PDB file of C-alpha atoms in Angstrom:
ATOM      1  CA  MET A   1     -17.249  12.641 -10.046  1.00  0.00           C
ATOM      2  CA  ARG A   2     -17.281  13.155 -13.668  1.00  0.00           C
ATOM      3  CA  GLU A   3     -13.951  14.760 -14.436  1.00  0.00           C
ATOM      4  CA  ILE A   4     -10.614  12.277 -15.158  1.00  0.00           C
ATOM      5  CA  THR A   5      -7.345  13.815 -14.002  1.00  0.00           C
ATOM      6  CA  ALA A   6      -4.921  11.317 -14.901  1.00  0.00           C
ATOM      7  CA  ASN A   7      -4.586   7.579 -16.104  1.00  0.00           C
ATOM      8  CA  PRO A   8      -2.540   4.745 -15.285  1.00  0.00           C
ATOM      9  CA  GLN A   9       0.677   5.852 -17.303  1.00  0.00           C
ATOM     10  CA  SER A  10       1.089   8.837 -15.075  1.00  0.00           C
ATOM     11  CA  ALA A  11       1.920   6.211 -12.623  1.00  0.00           C
ATOM     12  CA  GLY A  12       4.321   4.572 -14.843  1.00  0.00           C
ATOM     13  CA  LEU A  13       1.516   1.575 -15.340  1.00  0.00           C
ATOM     14  CA  PRO A  14       0.531   0.083 -19.103  1.00  0.00           C
ATOM     15  CA  TYR A  15      -3.004  -0.377 -19.496  1.00  0.00           C
ATOM     16  CA  GLU A  16      -5.785  -0.364 -21.964  1.00  0.00           C
ATOM     17  CA  GLU A  17      -8.572   2.012 -21.894  1.00  0.00           C
ATOM     18  CA  VAL A  18     -11.531   0.245 -22.711  1.00  0.00           C
ATOM     19  CA  TYR A  19     -15.660   0.315 -22.848  1.00  0.00           C
ATOM     20  CA  PHE A  20     -18.440  -2.146 -21.988  1.00  0.00           C
ATOM     21  CA  GLU A  21     -22.583  -2.181 -21.668  1.00  0.00           C
ATOM     22  CA  THR A  22     -24.668  -3.067 -19.630  1.00  0.00           C
ATOM     23  CA  SER A  23     -27.815  -4.777 -19.478  1.00  0.00           C
ATOM     24  CA  ASP A  24     -29.706  -1.645 -19.023  1.00  0.00           C
ATOM     25  CA  ARG A  25     -27.926  -0.114 -22.244  1.00  0.00           C
ATOM     26  CA  LYS A  26     -25.328   1.926 -20.403  1.00  0.00           C
ATOM     27  CA  ARG A  27     -22.283   2.617 -21.379  1.00  0.00           C
ATOM     28  CA  LEU A  28     -19.529   1.998 -18.545  1.00  0.00           C
ATOM     29  CA  ASN A  29     -15.911   3.464 -19.223  1.00  0.00           C
ATOM     30  CA  GLY A  30     -12.570   1.612 -17.474  1.00  0.00           C
ATOM     31  CA  TRP A  31      -9.047   0.726 -17.688  1.00  0.00           C
ATOM     32  CA  PHE A  32      -7.532  -2.732 -18.052  1.00  0.00           C
ATOM     33  CA  ILE A  33      -3.508  -3.295 -16.686  1.00  0.00           C
ATOM     34  CA  ALA A  34      -2.668  -6.034 -17.474  1.00  0.00           C
ATOM     35  CA  HIS A  35       0.666  -7.476 -15.304  1.00  0.00           C
ATOM     36  CA  ASP A  36       2.617  -9.331 -17.638  1.00  0.00           C
ATOM     37  CA  LYS A  37       3.860 -12.186 -15.028  1.00  0.00           C
ATOM     38  CA  SER A  38      -0.068 -12.937 -13.580  1.00  0.00           C
ATOM     39  CA  LYS A  39      -3.261 -14.649 -14.738  1.00  0.00           C
ATOM     40  CA  SER A  40      -5.108 -14.025 -11.703  1.00  0.00           C
ATOM     41  CA  THR A  41      -7.175 -10.075 -12.675  1.00  0.00           C
ATOM     42  CA  LEU A  42      -8.574  -7.872  -9.567  1.00  0.00           C
ATOM     43  CA  ILE A  43     -12.417  -6.308 -10.377  1.00  0.00           C
ATOM     44  CA  PHE A  44     -11.583  -2.616  -8.683  1.00  0.00           C
ATOM     45  CA  CYS A  45     -15.148  -1.589  -7.387  1.00  0.00           C
ATOM     46  CA  HIS A  46     -14.235   2.213  -6.100  1.00  0.00           C
ATOM     47  CA  GLY A  47     -16.050   4.001  -3.332  1.00  0.00           C
ATOM     48  CA  ASN A  48     -18.894   7.509  -3.575  1.00  0.00           C
ATOM     49  CA  ALA A  49     -16.038   9.308  -3.694  1.00  0.00           C
ATOM     50  CA  GLY A  50     -14.351  10.632  -7.223  1.00  0.00           C
ATOM     51  CA  ASN A  51     -13.597   8.097 -10.223  1.00  0.00           C
ATOM     52  CA  ILE A  52     -11.392   5.811 -11.104  1.00  0.00           C
ATOM     53  CA  SER A  53      -8.226   8.329 -12.483  1.00  0.00           C
ATOM     54  CA  HIS A  54      -8.578   9.240  -7.919  1.00  0.00           C
ATOM     55  CA  ARG A  55      -7.078   5.618  -7.077  1.00  0.00           C
ATOM     56  CA  LEU A  56      -4.471   5.533  -8.897  1.00  0.00           C
ATOM     57  CA  GLU A  57      -1.555   4.622  -5.753  1.00  0.00           C
ATOM     58  CA  LYS A  58      -4.001   1.333  -4.548  1.00  0.00           C
ATOM     59  CA  ILE A  59      -4.245   0.581  -8.321  1.00  0.00           C
ATOM     60  CA  SER A  60       0.227   0.989  -8.100  1.00  0.00           C
ATOM     61  CA  ILE A  61       0.029  -1.625  -4.893  1.00  0.00           C
ATOM     62  CA  PHE A  62      -1.934  -4.231  -6.687  1.00  0.00           C
ATOM     63  CA  TYR A  63      -0.372  -4.092  -9.479  1.00  0.00           C
ATOM     64  CA  ASN A  64       3.042  -4.198  -7.745  1.00  0.00           C
ATOM     65  CA  LEU A  65       1.532  -7.788  -5.178  1.00  0.00           C
ATOM     66  CA  GLY A  66       1.512  -8.922  -9.300  1.00  0.00           C
ATOM     67  CA  LEU A  67      -2.155  -9.092 -10.282  1.00  0.00           C
ATOM     68  CA  ASN A  68      -4.164  -7.970 -13.489  1.00  0.00           C
ATOM     69  CA  ILE A  69      -6.454  -5.214 -12.673  1.00  0.00           C
ATOM     70  CA  PHE A  70      -9.694  -4.137 -13.889  1.00  0.00           C
ATOM     71  CA  ILE A  71     -10.922  -1.017 -12.632  1.00  0.00           C
ATOM     72  CA  PHE A  72     -14.286   0.807 -13.956  1.00  0.00           C
ATOM     73  CA  ASP A  73     -16.371   3.485 -13.146  1.00  0.00           C
ATOM     74  CA  TYR A  74     -20.260   3.266 -12.061  1.00  0.00           C
ATOM     75  CA  ARG A  75     -23.051   4.947 -13.934  1.00  0.00           C
ATOM     76  CA  GLY A  76     -22.693   8.629 -13.714  1.00  0.00           C
ATOM     77  CA  TYR A  77     -19.284   8.415 -12.272  1.00  0.00           C
ATOM     78  CA  GLY A  78     -15.912   9.856 -14.835  1.00  0.00           C
ATOM     79  CA  LYS A  79     -16.922   9.366 -18.222  1.00  0.00           C
ATOM     80  CA  SER A  80     -19.788   6.498 -17.866  1.00  0.00           C
ATOM     81  CA  GLN A  81     -23.234   7.570 -18.500  1.00  0.00           C
ATOM     82  CA  GLY A  82     -26.398   7.129 -16.907  1.00  0.00           C
ATOM     83  CA  ALA A  83     -26.762   8.519 -13.012  1.00  0.00           C
ATOM     84  CA  PRO A  84     -25.989   6.227 -10.064  1.00  0.00           C
ATOM     85  CA  SER A  85     -28.661   3.751  -8.166  1.00  0.00           C
ATOM     86  CA  GLU A  86     -28.152   0.947  -5.489  1.00  0.00           C
ATOM     87  CA  SER A  87     -29.934  -1.733  -8.852  1.00  0.00           C
ATOM     88  CA  GLY A  88     -27.583   0.439 -11.408  1.00  0.00           C
ATOM     89  CA  LEU A  89     -24.160  -0.011  -9.149  1.00  0.00           C
ATOM     90  CA  TYR A  90     -24.730  -4.045  -9.340  1.00  0.00           C
ATOM     91  CA  GLU A  91     -25.338  -4.188 -12.730  1.00  0.00           C
ATOM     92  CA  ASP A  92     -22.760  -2.293 -13.704  1.00  0.00           C
ATOM     93  CA  ALA A  93     -20.266  -5.031 -11.710  1.00  0.00           C
ATOM     94  CA  LYS A  94     -22.016  -7.566 -13.108  1.00  0.00           C
ATOM     95  CA  ALA A  95     -21.196  -6.345 -16.541  1.00  0.00           C
ATOM     96  CA  ALA A  96     -17.452  -5.764 -15.470  1.00  0.00           C
ATOM     97  CA  TYR A  97     -17.957  -9.011 -14.801  1.00  0.00           C
ATOM     98  CA  ASP A  98     -19.349 -10.510 -18.165  1.00  0.00           C
ATOM     99  CA  TYR A  99     -16.914  -8.128 -20.330  1.00  0.00           C
ATOM    100  CA  LEU A 100     -14.050  -9.734 -18.414  1.00  0.00           C
ATOM    101  CA  THR A 101     -15.296 -13.206 -18.761  1.00  0.00           C
ATOM    102  CA  LYS A 102     -17.107 -13.729 -21.997  1.00  0.00           C
ATOM    103  CA  GLU A 103     -15.478 -10.739 -23.891  1.00  0.00           C
ATOM    104  CA  ARG A 104     -11.503 -11.304 -22.805  1.00  0.00           C
ATOM    105  CA  ARG A 105     -11.987 -14.621 -21.655  1.00  0.00           C
ATOM    106  CA  VAL A 106     -10.234 -14.300 -18.465  1.00  0.00           C
ATOM    107  CA  SER A 107     -10.995 -17.290 -16.020  1.00  0.00           C
ATOM    108  CA  LYS A 108     -13.041 -17.229 -13.116  1.00  0.00           C
ATOM    109  CA  GLU A 109     -10.667 -19.305 -11.182  1.00  0.00           C
ATOM    110  CA  GLY A 110      -8.643 -16.345 -11.240  1.00  0.00           C
ATOM    111  CA  ILE A 111     -10.910 -13.161  -9.899  1.00  0.00           C
ATOM    112  CA  ILE A 112     -10.172 -11.686  -6.906  1.00  0.00           C
ATOM    113  CA  LEU A 113     -13.194  -8.745  -6.517  1.00  0.00           C
ATOM    114  CA  TYR A 114     -11.948  -6.038  -4.047  1.00  0.00           C
ATOM    115  CA  GLY A 115     -14.127  -3.110  -3.146  1.00  0.00           C
ATOM    116  CA  GLU A 116     -13.918  -0.151  -0.779  1.00  0.00           C
ATOM    117  CA  SER A 117     -16.212   1.812   1.252  1.00  0.00           C
ATOM    118  CA  ILE A 118     -20.045   1.715  -0.966  1.00  0.00           C
ATOM    119  CA  GLY A 119     -18.263  -0.091  -3.202  1.00  0.00           C
ATOM    120  CA  GLY A 120     -17.334  -3.148  -0.429  1.00  0.00           C
ATOM    121  CA  ILE A 121     -21.325  -3.773  -1.138  1.00  0.00           C
ATOM    122  CA  VAL A 122     -20.861  -3.673  -4.481  1.00  0.00           C
ATOM    123  CA  ALA A 123     -18.473  -6.112  -4.265  1.00  0.00           C
ATOM    124  CA  ILE A 124     -20.304  -8.432  -1.954  1.00  0.00           C
ATOM    125  CA  ASP A 125     -23.543  -8.700  -4.470  1.00  0.00           C
ATOM    126  CA  LEU A 126     -21.431  -9.622  -7.191  1.00  0.00           C
ATOM    127  CA  ALA A 127     -19.525 -12.474  -5.295  1.00  0.00           C
ATOM    128  CA  ARG A 128     -22.808 -13.951  -4.322  1.00  0.00           C
ATOM    129  CA  ASN A 129     -24.062 -14.042  -7.509  1.00  0.00           C
ATOM    130  CA  LYS A 130     -21.318 -15.300 -10.132  1.00  0.00           C
ATOM    131  CA  ASN A 131     -18.139 -17.115  -9.384  1.00  0.00           C
ATOM    132  CA  VAL A 132     -14.704 -15.579  -8.122  1.00  0.00           C
ATOM    133  CA  GLU A 133     -11.923 -16.876  -6.266  1.00  0.00           C
ATOM    134  CA  ALA A 134     -11.894 -13.997  -2.952  1.00  0.00           C
ATOM    135  CA  LEU A 135     -13.674 -11.196  -1.886  1.00  0.00           C
ATOM    136  CA  ILE A 136     -11.181  -8.219  -0.185  1.00  0.00           C
ATOM    137  CA  THR A 137     -14.000  -4.952   1.166  1.00  0.00           C
ATOM    138  CA  GLU A 138     -12.066  -2.276   2.627  1.00  0.00           C
ATOM    139  CA  GLU A 139     -13.977   0.193   5.249  1.00  0.00           C
ATOM    140  CA  ALA A 140     -17.431  -1.457   3.757  1.00  0.00           C
ATOM    141  CA  PHE A 141     -20.268  -0.336   5.829  1.00  0.00           C
ATOM    142  CA  THR A 142     -23.408  -2.887   6.841  1.00  0.00           C
ATOM    143  CA  SER A 143     -26.361  -0.947   5.601  1.00  0.00           C
ATOM    144  CA  ILE A 144     -27.649   1.929   4.786  1.00  0.00           C
ATOM    145  CA  LYS A 145     -29.955   1.749   8.589  1.00  0.00           C
ATOM    146  CA  ASP A 146     -27.027   1.518  10.353  1.00  0.00           C
ATOM    147  CA  MET A 147     -24.870   4.106   8.425  1.00  0.00           C
ATOM    148  CA  SER A 148     -27.477   6.830   8.382  1.00  0.00           C
ATOM    149  CA  ARG A 149     -27.436   6.734  12.182  1.00  0.00           C
ATOM    150  CA  ILE A 150     -23.840   8.118  11.840  1.00  0.00           C
ATOM    151  CA  ALA A 151     -22.324   9.446   8.803  1.00  0.00           C
ATOM    152  CA  TYR A 152     -25.537  11.320   7.206  1.00  0.00           C
ATOM    153  CA  PRO A 153     -23.864  14.325   5.191  1.00  0.00           C
ATOM    154  CA  PHE A 154     -20.912  11.750   3.840  1.00  0.00           C
ATOM    155  CA  LEU A 155     -23.924   9.880   2.102  1.00  0.00           C
ATOM    156  CA  PRO A 156     -24.412  10.337  -1.964  1.00  0.00           C
ATOM    157  CA  TYR A 157     -28.433  11.979  -2.869  1.00  0.00           C
ATOM    158  CA  PHE A 158     -28.990   7.939  -4.450  1.00  0.00           C
ATOM    159  CA  ILE A 159     -28.204   6.934  -1.054  1.00  0.00           C
ATOM    160  CA  PHE A 160     -31.327   7.767   0.513  1.00  0.00           C
ATOM    161  CA  SER A 161     -33.994   5.234  -1.527  1.00  0.00           C
ATOM    162  CA  SER A 162     -31.455   2.407  -0.966  1.00  0.00           C
ATOM    163  CA  ARG A 163     -31.095  -0.301   1.653  1.00  0.00           C
ATOM    164  CA  PHE A 164     -26.934  -1.661   0.784  1.00  0.00           C
ATOM    165  CA  ASP A 165     -27.581  -4.128   2.990  1.00  0.00           C
ATOM    166  CA  ALA A 166     -24.491  -6.152   3.060  1.00  0.00           C
ATOM    167  CA  LEU A 167     -24.574  -8.156   6.355  1.00  0.00           C
ATOM    168  CA  SER A 168     -27.414 -10.163   4.675  1.00  0.00           C
ATOM    169  CA  LYS A 169     -25.597 -10.482   1.265  1.00  0.00           C
ATOM    170  CA  ILE A 170     -22.524 -11.846   2.881  1.00  0.00           C
ATOM    171  CA  LYS A 171     -23.943 -14.174   4.862  1.00  0.00           C
ATOM    172  CA  ASN A 172     -24.630 -16.032   0.925  1.00  0.00           C
ATOM    173  CA  VAL A 173     -20.681 -15.434  -0.053  1.00  0.00           C
ATOM    174  CA  GLY A 174     -19.023 -18.540  -0.037  1.00  0.00           C
ATOM    175  CA  CYS A 175     -15.546 -17.675  -1.187  1.00  0.00           C
ATOM    176  CA  PRO A 176     -12.595 -16.878   0.858  1.00  0.00           C
ATOM    177  CA  LYS A 177     -13.487 -13.443   2.647  1.00  0.00           C
ATOM    178  CA  LEU A 178     -10.736 -10.362   4.072  1.00  0.00           C
ATOM    179  CA  ILE A 179     -12.576  -7.988   5.812  1.00  0.00           C
ATOM    180  CA  ILE A 180     -10.051  -4.270   6.273  1.00  0.00           C
ATOM    181  CA  HIS A 181     -10.696  -1.857   8.624  1.00  0.00           C
ATOM    182  CA  SER A 182      -9.472   1.111   9.895  1.00  0.00           C
ATOM    183  CA  ILE A 183      -9.387   1.677  13.407  1.00  0.00           C
ATOM    184  CA  ASP A 184      -9.486   5.097  12.830  1.00  0.00           C
ATOM    185  CA  ASP A 185     -12.210   5.284  10.211  1.00  0.00           C
ATOM    186  CA  GLU A 186     -13.967   8.482  10.906  1.00  0.00           C
ATOM    187  CA  ILE A 187     -16.941   7.622   8.822  1.00  0.00           C
ATOM    188  CA  VAL A 188     -17.556   4.009   9.008  1.00  0.00           C
ATOM    189  CA  PRO A 189     -16.870   3.240  12.633  1.00  0.00           C
ATOM    190  CA  PHE A 190     -14.719  -0.022  12.824  1.00  0.00           C
ATOM    191  CA  ARG A 191     -17.443  -1.437  14.582  1.00  0.00           C
ATOM    192  CA  LEU A 192     -19.182  -1.745  11.533  1.00  0.00           C
ATOM    193  CA  GLY A 193     -16.137  -3.538   9.934  1.00  0.00           C
ATOM    194  CA  GLU A 194     -16.067  -6.163  12.654  1.00  0.00           C
ATOM    195  CA  LYS A 195     -20.246  -6.462  12.245  1.00  0.00           C
ATOM    196  CA  LEU A 196     -19.918  -7.637   8.673  1.00  0.00           C
ATOM    197  CA  PHE A 197     -16.620  -9.550   9.628  1.00  0.00           C
ATOM    198  CA  ASP A 198     -19.077 -11.491  12.450  1.00  0.00           C
ATOM    199  CA  ALA A 199     -21.603 -11.760   9.725  1.00  0.00           C
ATOM    200  CA  ALA A 200     -19.518 -13.348   6.760  1.00  0.00           C
ATOM    201  CA  GLY A 201     -19.556 -17.331   7.050  1.00  0.00           C
ATOM    202  CA  PRO A 202     -15.932 -19.162   6.622  1.00  0.00           C
ATOM    203  CA  PRO A 203     -12.589 -19.387   5.364  1.00  0.00           C
ATOM    204  CA  LYS A 204     -12.573 -15.287   6.767  1.00  0.00           C
ATOM    205  CA  LYS A 205      -9.604 -13.268   7.712  1.00  0.00           C
ATOM    206  CA  PHE A 206      -9.673 -10.139   9.016  1.00  0.00           C
ATOM    207  CA  LEU A 207      -7.469  -7.207   9.053  1.00  0.00           C
ATOM    208  CA  LYS A 208      -7.570  -4.048  11.321  1.00  0.00           C
ATOM    209  CA  LEU A 209      -5.453  -1.134  10.053  1.00  0.00           C
ATOM    210  CA  ARG A 210      -5.333   2.587  11.261  1.00  0.00           C
ATOM    211  CA  GLY A 211      -5.649   5.838   9.328  1.00  0.00           C
ATOM    212  CA  GLY A 212      -8.590   7.869   7.783  1.00  0.00           C
ATOM    213  CA  HIS A 213     -11.416   6.212   5.940  1.00  0.00           C
ATOM    214  CA  ASN A 214      -9.684   7.208   2.647  1.00  0.00           C
ATOM    215  CA  THR A 215      -6.078   7.037   3.494  1.00  0.00           C
ATOM    216  CA  ALA A 216      -5.446   4.384   5.880  1.00  0.00           C
ATOM    217  CA  PHE A 217      -4.076   1.974   3.034  1.00  0.00           C
ATOM    218  CA  LEU A 218      -1.494   4.642   2.997  1.00  0.00           C
ATOM    219  CA  GLU A 219      -0.610   5.002   6.750  1.00  0.00           C
ATOM    220  CA  SER A 220      -0.452   1.566   6.980  1.00  0.00           C
ATOM    221  CA  GLU A 221       0.763   0.820   3.553  1.00  0.00           C
ATOM    222  CA  GLU A 222       3.035  -2.200   4.452  1.00  0.00           C
ATOM    223  CA  GLN A 223       0.499  -3.770   6.945  1.00  0.00           C
ATOM    224  CA  PHE A 224      -1.902  -3.417   4.120  1.00  0.00           C
ATOM    225  CA  LYS A 225       0.589  -5.053   1.143  1.00  0.00           C
ATOM    226  CA  GLU A 226       1.608  -7.330   3.794  1.00  0.00           C
ATOM    227  CA  GLY A 227      -1.979  -8.529   4.770  1.00  0.00           C
ATOM    228  CA  ILE A 228      -3.328  -8.725   1.323  1.00  0.00           C
ATOM    229  CA  LYS A 229      -0.293 -10.604  -0.043  1.00  0.00           C
ATOM    230  CA  SER A 230      -0.445 -13.058   2.931  1.00  0.00           C
ATOM    231  CA  PHE A 231      -4.288 -13.302   2.167  1.00  0.00           C
ATOM    232  CA  LEU A 232      -3.869 -14.108  -1.721  1.00  0.00           C
ATOM    233  CA  SER A 233      -0.649 -16.808  -1.071  1.00  0.00           C
ATOM    234  CA  GLU A 234      -3.691 -18.819   0.403  1.00  0.00           C
ATOM    235  CA  LEU A 235      -5.944 -19.029  -2.445  1.00  0.00           C
ATOM    236  CA  LYS A 236      -5.562 -21.596  -5.512  1.00  0.00           C
ATOM    237  CA  LEU A 237      -4.653 -19.137  -8.387  1.00  0.00           C
ATOM    238  CA  PRO A 238      -4.155 -19.799 -11.532  1.00  0.00           C
TER     239      PRO A 238
END
């Protein structure tokens, strides 16, 4: 989770390395990738495996869709201080949002939240607590209770004292939502993606992919890109 193996420059993307603090004084690391033709910014909440340097292919897709991207490492990941916990991950996402809106003065109306796997629950929690334009989750699960019955070997150590109850949280998210899930996901079953979608209130859309938990966005790349592009086109972005 710690070693940074690459940066956006290696993918041909402009970027700024940034540091910001959480409410409990943890120093977090992230990248801001600015698109010269966009006023909309995607906050990228990554999954448990790896760190921000392992998301360059997906960052490139979002950049080519015309978005600024702010991706950060949670406490205990990459160059960020501390040790991960459920409450800590939620605080880290809030700190990322506050950094964007207060220090960089990014418009709240142009913020899109994206979360993959466990990052989907982090993004859902942030969406119910902050003003954002939209929420996108990919391969997110519903709760630890549901996952512990299925994927015990894949769960990170800190998760066993956690709930990560996305089902109850997403009911309180009012912004437009896009739930993405692969029918071939070998870690988070497709039925949990459907269950999460069913629990969400309108407006909402569902995008079904093919491919593995960590690779569906590449195995179904055109469908992934077109699905997100279509969803974004329906938003009132600045």
